[in-house]
């Protein structure tokens, strides 16, 4: 299997502590995640490793608004100019609009940070370059599949599935899976997205919720108890033309394979009925038992997941999302990809 990766992800390296349940802890979405994955993929000899090709801004702008892209590209420079902060300082949103009021898009960068986010993730000097490189990684993998490969894997970092049309959140700045799906649609393909990250892909759902041509199916933690909280319920099935093209499988904390497999089997049936030309898998492996406060999937379960995806018989683009236990992230990714390859 072709693997696409770039070192440009290192340009986004948050270092400031974050609040986790009242405790200040080091950030977990760090360059070592991609390093561990690439080491495991290389050791497993899964196939060729290539750098991404440049695709430019246009495919990204098919998913995200121009106003948001302009903000993200220049946010850190504007923030440094306004605050006098150092190049390596981290700009963090601190203000949000009051709901239900007629508000104006803020001109001040501190207000803009809150306007264009729905979380408290930092923007760094290298965030735009890293995120746009991740989009190129995903698009390069998508092009390989569109051109006839049975599968390709995009080592995307930062991840993407929480990024909405005009906002960032959950470590995600550009929605790589959605950018791939739209790029494939623009070339006449019928697309399904299967999101197996522990957290609901709320950004991806928002982007395709009104559309019938892209199916979005997600297995994830129950949003009543876990991030991202506001979306991901089973009752969310699409709107307008998209009714029926959105399927959520919220699962309780501590779910193991015996409970996960039936949901995955049903999700696979929904994907098969959609009859996609290309399947995009948002591959989060933070469902591992070793990941804190997650499901209880084992290494062998990720192999079973890969086999289930392969059984769909659809050309597949794997796009990396979450997975934060460095000890097992590489193993679990390799288990999915190796099983998919058979």
Tab-separated table of C-alpha atoms in Angstrom:
chain	number	residue	atom	x	y	z
A	1	UNK	CA	0.000	0.000	0.000
A	2	UNK	CA	1.189	3.463	-0.874
A	3	UNK	CA	1.851	5.677	2.167
A	4	UNK	CA	2.053	9.465	1.818
A	5	UNK	CA	3.772	11.587	4.474
A	6	UNK	CA	5.691	14.818	4.967
A	7	UNK	CA	7.955	16.294	7.637
A	8	UNK	CA	6.092	19.600	7.344
A	9	UNK	CA	3.749	18.391	10.099
A	10	UNK	CA	6.573	19.310	12.518
A	11	UNK	CA	5.848	22.986	11.872
A	12	UNK	CA	2.821	22.557	14.145
A	13	UNK	CA	4.146	21.503	17.541
A	14	UNK	CA	2.080	22.733	20.497
A	15	UNK	CA	4.089	22.708	23.735
A	16	UNK	CA	1.980	24.612	26.255
A	17	UNK	CA	0.093	22.590	28.854
A	18	UNK	CA	-3.631	22.063	28.345
A	19	UNK	CA	-6.453	21.613	30.831
A	20	UNK	CA	-7.617	18.001	31.049
A	21	UNK	CA	-10.233	17.384	33.714
A	22	UNK	CA	-8.848	20.110	35.923
A	23	UNK	CA	-5.233	19.026	35.467
A	24	UNK	CA	-2.637	20.813	33.379
A	25	UNK	CA	-1.058	18.171	31.144
A	26	UNK	CA	1.309	18.230	28.166
A	27	UNK	CA	-0.363	18.315	24.734
A	28	UNK	CA	-0.914	14.936	23.102
A	29	UNK	CA	-1.288	15.927	19.422
A	30	UNK	CA	2.461	16.153	18.841
A	31	UNK	CA	4.946	15.239	16.082
A	32	UNK	CA	5.867	11.978	17.806
A	33	UNK	CA	2.491	10.583	16.738
A	34	UNK	CA	3.438	10.685	13.067
A	35	UNK	CA	6.960	9.511	13.865
A	36	UNK	CA	5.690	6.367	15.593
A	37	UNK	CA	3.260	5.624	12.766
A	38	UNK	CA	5.905	6.025	10.075
A	39	UNK	CA	8.381	3.858	11.988
A	40	UNK	CA	5.789	1.086	12.254
A	41	UNK	CA	4.743	1.381	8.601
A	42	UNK	CA	8.390	1.250	7.513
A	43	UNK	CA	9.168	-1.752	9.728
A	44	UNK	CA	6.105	-3.557	8.377
A	45	UNK	CA	7.215	-2.929	4.776
A	46	UNK	CA	3.680	-2.154	3.709
A	47	UNK	CA	4.745	-0.494	0.489
A	48	UNK	CA	6.182	2.634	-1.052
A	49	UNK	CA	6.508	5.808	1.024
A	50	UNK	CA	6.210	9.043	-0.985
A	51	UNK	CA	6.035	12.781	-0.270
A	52	UNK	CA	2.908	14.725	-1.189
A	53	UNK	CA	2.395	16.603	-4.414
A	54	UNK	CA	1.307	20.263	-4.197
A	55	UNK	CA	-2.400	20.704	-4.922
A	56	UNK	CA	-2.704	24.382	-4.056
A	57	UNK	CA	-5.523	26.183	-2.316
A	58	UNK	CA	-8.398	25.359	-4.685
A	59	UNK	CA	-9.279	21.855	-3.359
A	60	UNK	CA	-9.221	23.203	0.199
A	61	UNK	CA	-11.478	26.110	-0.757
A	62	UNK	CA	-14.026	23.625	-2.124
A	63	UNK	CA	-14.622	22.648	1.530
A	64	UNK	CA	-13.652	25.628	3.685
A	65	UNK	CA	-14.749	29.240	3.296
A	66	UNK	CA	-12.322	31.787	1.877
A	67	UNK	CA	-12.768	33.953	4.962
A	68	UNK	CA	-11.697	31.091	7.205
A	69	UNK	CA	-8.710	30.171	5.038
A	70	UNK	CA	-7.545	33.797	4.946
A	71	UNK	CA	-7.853	33.932	8.730
A	72	UNK	CA	-5.974	30.677	9.337
A	73	UNK	CA	-3.142	31.544	6.978
A	74	UNK	CA	-2.472	34.937	8.578
A	75	UNK	CA	-3.785	34.531	12.142
A	76	UNK	CA	-0.484	34.003	13.906
A	77	UNK	CA	1.220	36.895	12.149
A	78	UNK	CA	-1.696	39.196	12.969
A	79	UNK	CA	-1.686	38.021	16.584
A	80	UNK	CA	2.049	38.622	16.996
A	81	UNK	CA	1.686	42.095	15.495
A	82	UNK	CA	-1.153	42.917	17.908
A	83	UNK	CA	0.438	41.456	21.039
A	84	UNK	CA	4.188	41.638	20.510
A	85	UNK	CA	4.394	37.907	21.223
A	86	UNK	CA	7.387	35.844	20.158
A	87	UNK	CA	7.366	33.687	17.030
A	88	UNK	CA	7.098	30.519	19.108
A	89	UNK	CA	4.165	31.752	21.218
A	90	UNK	CA	0.785	30.053	20.860
A	91	UNK	CA	-2.354	32.050	20.017
A	92	UNK	CA	-5.324	30.569	21.885
A	93	UNK	CA	-8.997	31.568	21.467
A	94	UNK	CA	-10.350	33.293	24.583
A	95	UNK	CA	-13.705	34.786	23.530
A	96	UNK	CA	-16.890	33.500	21.865
A	97	UNK	CA	-20.003	35.248	20.550
A	98	UNK	CA	-23.181	35.257	22.637
A	99	UNK	CA	-25.709	32.930	21.000
A	100	UNK	CA	-28.827	34.449	19.475
A	101	UNK	CA	-27.471	37.977	19.124
A	102	UNK	CA	-26.766	39.943	15.958
A	103	UNK	CA	-22.992	39.947	16.067
A	104	UNK	CA	-20.325	41.226	13.709
A	105	UNK	CA	-17.262	39.278	12.641
A	106	UNK	CA	-14.558	40.782	14.874
A	107	UNK	CA	-11.763	42.754	13.287
A	108	UNK	CA	-9.429	42.356	16.273
A	109	UNK	CA	-7.399	39.169	16.089
A	110	UNK	CA	-8.385	38.067	19.613
A	111	UNK	CA	-12.035	38.193	18.581
A	112	UNK	CA	-11.297	36.507	15.258
A	113	UNK	CA	-9.608	33.600	17.045
A	114	UNK	CA	-12.843	32.980	18.939
A	115	UNK	CA	-15.033	33.553	15.882
A	116	UNK	CA	-13.208	31.008	13.726
A	117	UNK	CA	-12.904	28.286	16.375
A	118	UNK	CA	-15.224	26.078	18.380
A	119	UNK	CA	-12.610	24.904	20.859
A	120	UNK	CA	-9.459	26.184	22.566
A	121	UNK	CA	-6.761	24.820	20.260
A	122	UNK	CA	-3.711	27.001	19.653
A	123	UNK	CA	-2.634	28.546	16.374
A	124	UNK	CA	1.138	28.508	15.922
A	125	UNK	CA	3.443	30.178	13.422
A	126	UNK	CA	3.572	26.915	11.471
A	127	UNK	CA	-0.046	25.801	11.814
A	128	UNK	CA	-1.155	26.910	8.347
A	129	UNK	CA	1.843	25.336	6.622
A	130	UNK	CA	1.434	22.064	8.515
A	131	UNK	CA	-2.323	21.882	7.948
A	132	UNK	CA	-2.102	22.694	4.246
A	133	UNK	CA	0.665	20.082	3.909
A	134	UNK	CA	-1.626	17.528	5.549
A	135	UNK	CA	-4.273	18.344	2.942
A	136	UNK	CA	-1.689	17.723	0.205
A	137	UNK	CA	-0.826	14.395	1.849
A	138	UNK	CA	-4.485	13.354	1.791
A	139	UNK	CA	-5.024	14.526	-1.777
A	140	UNK	CA	-1.939	12.686	-3.013
A	141	UNK	CA	-3.286	9.458	-1.518
A	142	UNK	CA	-6.706	10.182	-3.024
A	143	UNK	CA	-5.232	10.710	-6.474
A	144	UNK	CA	-3.482	7.325	-6.287
A	145	UNK	CA	-6.777	5.617	-5.473
A	146	UNK	CA	-8.660	7.600	-8.099
A	147	UNK	CA	-6.057	6.455	-10.611
A	148	UNK	CA	-6.602	2.787	-9.798
A	149	UNK	CA	-4.881	1.842	-6.541
A	150	UNK	CA	-6.975	-0.372	-4.253
A	151	UNK	CA	-5.880	1.614	-1.229
A	152	UNK	CA	-3.565	4.377	-0.045
A	153	UNK	CA	-2.737	5.744	3.381
A	154	UNK	CA	-2.311	9.440	4.243
A	155	UNK	CA	-0.323	10.191	7.408
A	156	UNK	CA	-2.167	13.439	8.069
A	157	UNK	CA	-1.047	15.600	10.931
A	158	UNK	CA	-2.692	17.780	12.131
A	159	UNK	CA	-5.796	15.589	11.854
A	160	UNK	CA	-8.970	17.040	10.387
A	161	UNK	CA	-12.387	15.590	11.127
A	162	UNK	CA	-13.398	18.200	13.748
A	163	UNK	CA	-12.676	21.126	11.409
A	164	UNK	CA	-15.878	22.651	10.020
A	165	UNK	CA	-16.414	24.891	7.010
A	166	UNK	CA	-15.274	27.990	8.872
A	167	UNK	CA	-13.820	26.881	12.203
A	168	UNK	CA	-11.130	24.749	13.838
A	169	UNK	CA	-11.348	22.500	16.886
A	170	UNK	CA	-10.210	19.226	18.397
A	171	UNK	CA	-6.615	19.529	17.097
A	172	UNK	CA	-8.081	19.900	13.571
A	173	UNK	CA	-7.617	22.916	11.283
A	174	UNK	CA	-8.422	21.660	7.764
A	175	UNK	CA	-10.766	18.729	7.227
A	176	UNK	CA	-8.552	16.326	5.278
A	177	UNK	CA	-11.179	13.598	4.831
A	178	UNK	CA	-13.755	16.092	3.573
A	179	UNK	CA	-11.240	17.693	1.204
A	180	UNK	CA	-10.531	14.242	-0.245
A	181	UNK	CA	-14.225	13.407	-0.535
A	182	UNK	CA	-14.989	16.652	-2.353
A	183	UNK	CA	-11.983	16.237	-4.661
A	184	UNK	CA	-13.237	12.777	-5.629
A	185	UNK	CA	-16.789	14.074	-6.131
A	186	UNK	CA	-15.460	16.781	-8.420
A	187	UNK	CA	-14.056	14.003	-10.584
A	188	UNK	CA	-17.367	12.194	-10.845
A	189	UNK	CA	-16.926	9.652	-8.051
A	190	UNK	CA	-19.636	8.609	-5.618
A	191	UNK	CA	-18.118	8.773	-2.131
A	192	UNK	CA	-18.703	7.354	1.323
A	193	UNK	CA	-16.825	8.416	4.468
A	194	UNK	CA	-16.445	5.924	7.307
A	195	UNK	CA	-15.179	7.558	10.512
A	196	UNK	CA	-13.857	5.119	13.138
A	197	UNK	CA	-12.197	7.673	15.427
A	198	UNK	CA	-13.232	7.539	19.102
A	199	UNK	CA	-14.649	11.045	18.758
A	200	UNK	CA	-17.482	11.957	16.399
A	201	UNK	CA	-16.386	13.681	13.192
A	202	UNK	CA	-18.616	16.674	13.806
A	203	UNK	CA	-16.836	18.842	11.245
A	204	UNK	CA	-17.253	16.236	8.515
A	205	UNK	CA	-20.920	15.806	9.386
A	206	UNK	CA	-21.509	19.559	9.158
A	207	UNK	CA	-19.869	19.771	5.757
A	208	UNK	CA	-22.021	17.095	4.106
A	209	UNK	CA	-25.204	17.117	6.219
A	210	UNK	CA	-27.371	18.572	3.446
A	211	UNK	CA	-26.020	16.369	0.656
A	212	UNK	CA	-26.976	12.976	-0.725
A	213	UNK	CA	-23.889	12.371	-2.869
A	214	UNK	CA	-21.511	11.887	0.082
A	215	UNK	CA	-22.482	9.365	2.747
A	216	UNK	CA	-21.081	9.997	6.224
A	217	UNK	CA	-21.062	7.113	8.708
A	218	UNK	CA	-19.432	7.411	12.132
A	219	UNK	CA	-18.811	5.040	15.054
A	220	UNK	CA	-17.806	6.986	18.153
A	221	UNK	CA	-18.221	7.725	21.845
A	222	UNK	CA	-21.686	8.779	22.971
A	223	UNK	CA	-21.732	12.609	22.717
A	224	UNK	CA	-23.830	12.778	25.872
A	225	UNK	CA	-20.688	11.796	27.747
A	226	UNK	CA	-17.723	12.697	25.561
A	227	UNK	CA	-16.223	15.196	23.144
A	228	UNK	CA	-17.427	16.828	20.889
A	229	UNK	CA	-20.730	16.715	22.871
A	230	UNK	CA	-23.025	18.726	20.585
A	231	UNK	CA	-23.261	16.344	17.619
A	232	UNK	CA	-23.089	12.618	16.957
A	233	UNK	CA	-26.482	11.339	18.087
A	234	UNK	CA	-28.203	8.494	16.259
A	235	UNK	CA	-31.145	10.790	15.474
A	236	UNK	CA	-28.948	12.964	13.213
A	237	UNK	CA	-29.629	11.473	9.786
A	238	UNK	CA	-29.164	14.426	7.442
A	239	UNK	CA	-31.202	17.422	6.341
A	240	UNK	CA	-32.973	18.333	3.123
A	241	UNK	CA	-31.418	16.455	0.225
A	242	UNK	CA	-29.082	14.764	2.721
A	243	UNK	CA	-31.752	12.945	4.719
A	244	UNK	CA	-30.591	9.363	5.104
A	245	UNK	CA	-26.999	10.106	4.059
A	246	UNK	CA	-25.760	10.635	7.626
A	247	UNK	CA	-25.561	7.744	10.085
A	248	UNK	CA	-24.177	7.870	13.612
A	249	UNK	CA	-23.397	4.952	15.911
A	250	UNK	CA	-22.772	6.397	19.394
A	251	UNK	CA	-21.318	3.760	21.721
A	252	UNK	CA	-20.855	3.766	25.511
A	253	UNK	CA	-17.551	4.177	27.275
A	254	UNK	CA	-15.660	0.925	27.652
A	255	UNK	CA	-17.051	-0.630	24.458
A	256	UNK	CA	-15.045	-3.701	23.453
A	257	UNK	CA	-15.049	-5.698	20.213
A	258	UNK	CA	-18.105	-7.758	21.133
A	259	UNK	CA	-20.186	-4.560	21.159
A	260	UNK	CA	-18.200	-2.716	18.514
A	261	UNK	CA	-18.389	-5.401	15.834
A	262	UNK	CA	-22.214	-5.353	15.419
A	263	UNK	CA	-22.135	-1.565	14.984
A	264	UNK	CA	-19.313	-1.851	12.452
A	265	UNK	CA	-21.180	-4.580	10.588
A	266	UNK	CA	-24.298	-2.422	10.370
A	267	UNK	CA	-22.236	0.600	9.307
A	268	UNK	CA	-20.600	-1.494	6.594
A	269	UNK	CA	-24.037	-2.473	5.292
A	270	UNK	CA	-24.995	1.206	5.076
A	271	UNK	CA	-21.786	1.940	3.164
A	272	UNK	CA	-22.351	-0.994	0.813
A	273	UNK	CA	-25.916	0.126	0.084
A	274	UNK	CA	-24.597	3.562	-0.891
A	275	UNK	CA	-22.466	1.832	-3.557
A	276	UNK	CA	-19.527	4.246	-3.427
A	277	UNK	CA	-16.830	4.387	-6.072
A	278	UNK	CA	-14.354	5.489	-3.399
A	279	UNK	CA	-14.395	5.011	0.362
A	280	UNK	CA	-12.644	7.514	2.641
A	281	UNK	CA	-11.794	6.142	6.095
A	282	UNK	CA	-11.152	8.649	8.872
A	283	UNK	CA	-8.746	6.342	10.665
A	284	UNK	CA	-8.627	7.284	14.316
A	285	UNK	CA	-7.051	4.579	16.482
A	286	UNK	CA	-7.827	6.305	19.774
A	287	UNK	CA	-10.399	3.555	20.346
A	288	UNK	CA	-7.528	1.425	21.710
A	289	UNK	CA	-7.702	0.084	25.235
A	290	UNK	CA	-4.377	1.806	25.913
A	291	UNK	CA	-5.761	5.260	25.046
A	292	UNK	CA	-7.076	7.064	28.107
A	293	UNK	CA	-10.866	7.235	28.615
A	294	UNK	CA	-11.629	5.390	25.396
A	295	UNK	CA	-13.018	2.116	24.082
A	296	UNK	CA	-11.327	-1.202	24.750
A	297	UNK	CA	-10.197	-2.356	21.328
A	298	UNK	CA	-7.057	-4.498	21.216
A	299	UNK	CA	-4.384	-4.783	18.567
A	300	UNK	CA	-6.111	-7.824	17.060
A	301	UNK	CA	-9.373	-5.887	16.912
A	302	UNK	CA	-7.768	-3.348	14.594
A	303	UNK	CA	-6.861	-6.220	12.280
A	304	UNK	CA	-10.506	-7.295	12.353
A	305	UNK	CA	-11.501	-3.721	11.513
A	306	UNK	CA	-9.163	-3.696	8.518
A	307	UNK	CA	-10.621	-6.968	7.268
A	308	UNK	CA	-14.160	-5.612	7.609
A	309	UNK	CA	-13.235	-2.545	5.553
A	310	UNK	CA	-11.540	-4.722	2.931
A	311	UNK	CA	-14.684	-6.856	2.657
A	312	UNK	CA	-16.496	-3.833	1.241
A	313	UNK	CA	-14.402	-4.282	-1.903
A	314	UNK	CA	-14.122	-0.533	-2.457
A	315	UNK	CA	-11.037	1.509	-3.385
A	316	UNK	CA	-10.139	3.166	-0.092
A	317	UNK	CA	-8.275	6.264	1.069
A	318	UNK	CA	-7.190	5.988	4.702
A	319	UNK	CA	-6.791	9.417	6.315
A	320	UNK	CA	-5.149	9.556	9.740
A	321	UNK	CA	-7.146	11.140	12.536
A	322	UNK	CA	-6.656	10.468	16.270
A	323	UNK	CA	-4.657	8.006	18.347
A	324	UNK	CA	-2.558	9.303	21.231
A	325	UNK	CA	-0.928	6.370	23.023
A	326	UNK	CA	2.519	6.436	21.445
A	327	UNK	CA	3.251	2.873	22.515
A	328	UNK	CA	0.549	1.367	20.279
A	329	UNK	CA	-0.466	3.951	17.677
A	330	UNK	CA	1.879	2.582	15.019
A	331	UNK	CA	0.984	-1.038	15.676
A	332	UNK	CA	-2.731	-0.367	15.459
A	333	UNK	CA	-2.480	1.606	12.222
A	334	UNK	CA	-0.354	-1.142	10.661
A	335	UNK	CA	-2.829	-3.806	11.798
A	336	UNK	CA	-5.678	-2.043	10.001
A	337	UNK	CA	-3.696	-1.499	6.805
A	338	UNK	CA	-2.120	-4.957	6.718
A	339	UNK	CA	-5.482	-6.647	7.201
A	340	UNK	CA	-7.016	-4.440	4.493
A	341	UNK	CA	-4.272	-5.567	2.130
A	342	UNK	CA	-4.967	-9.185	3.022
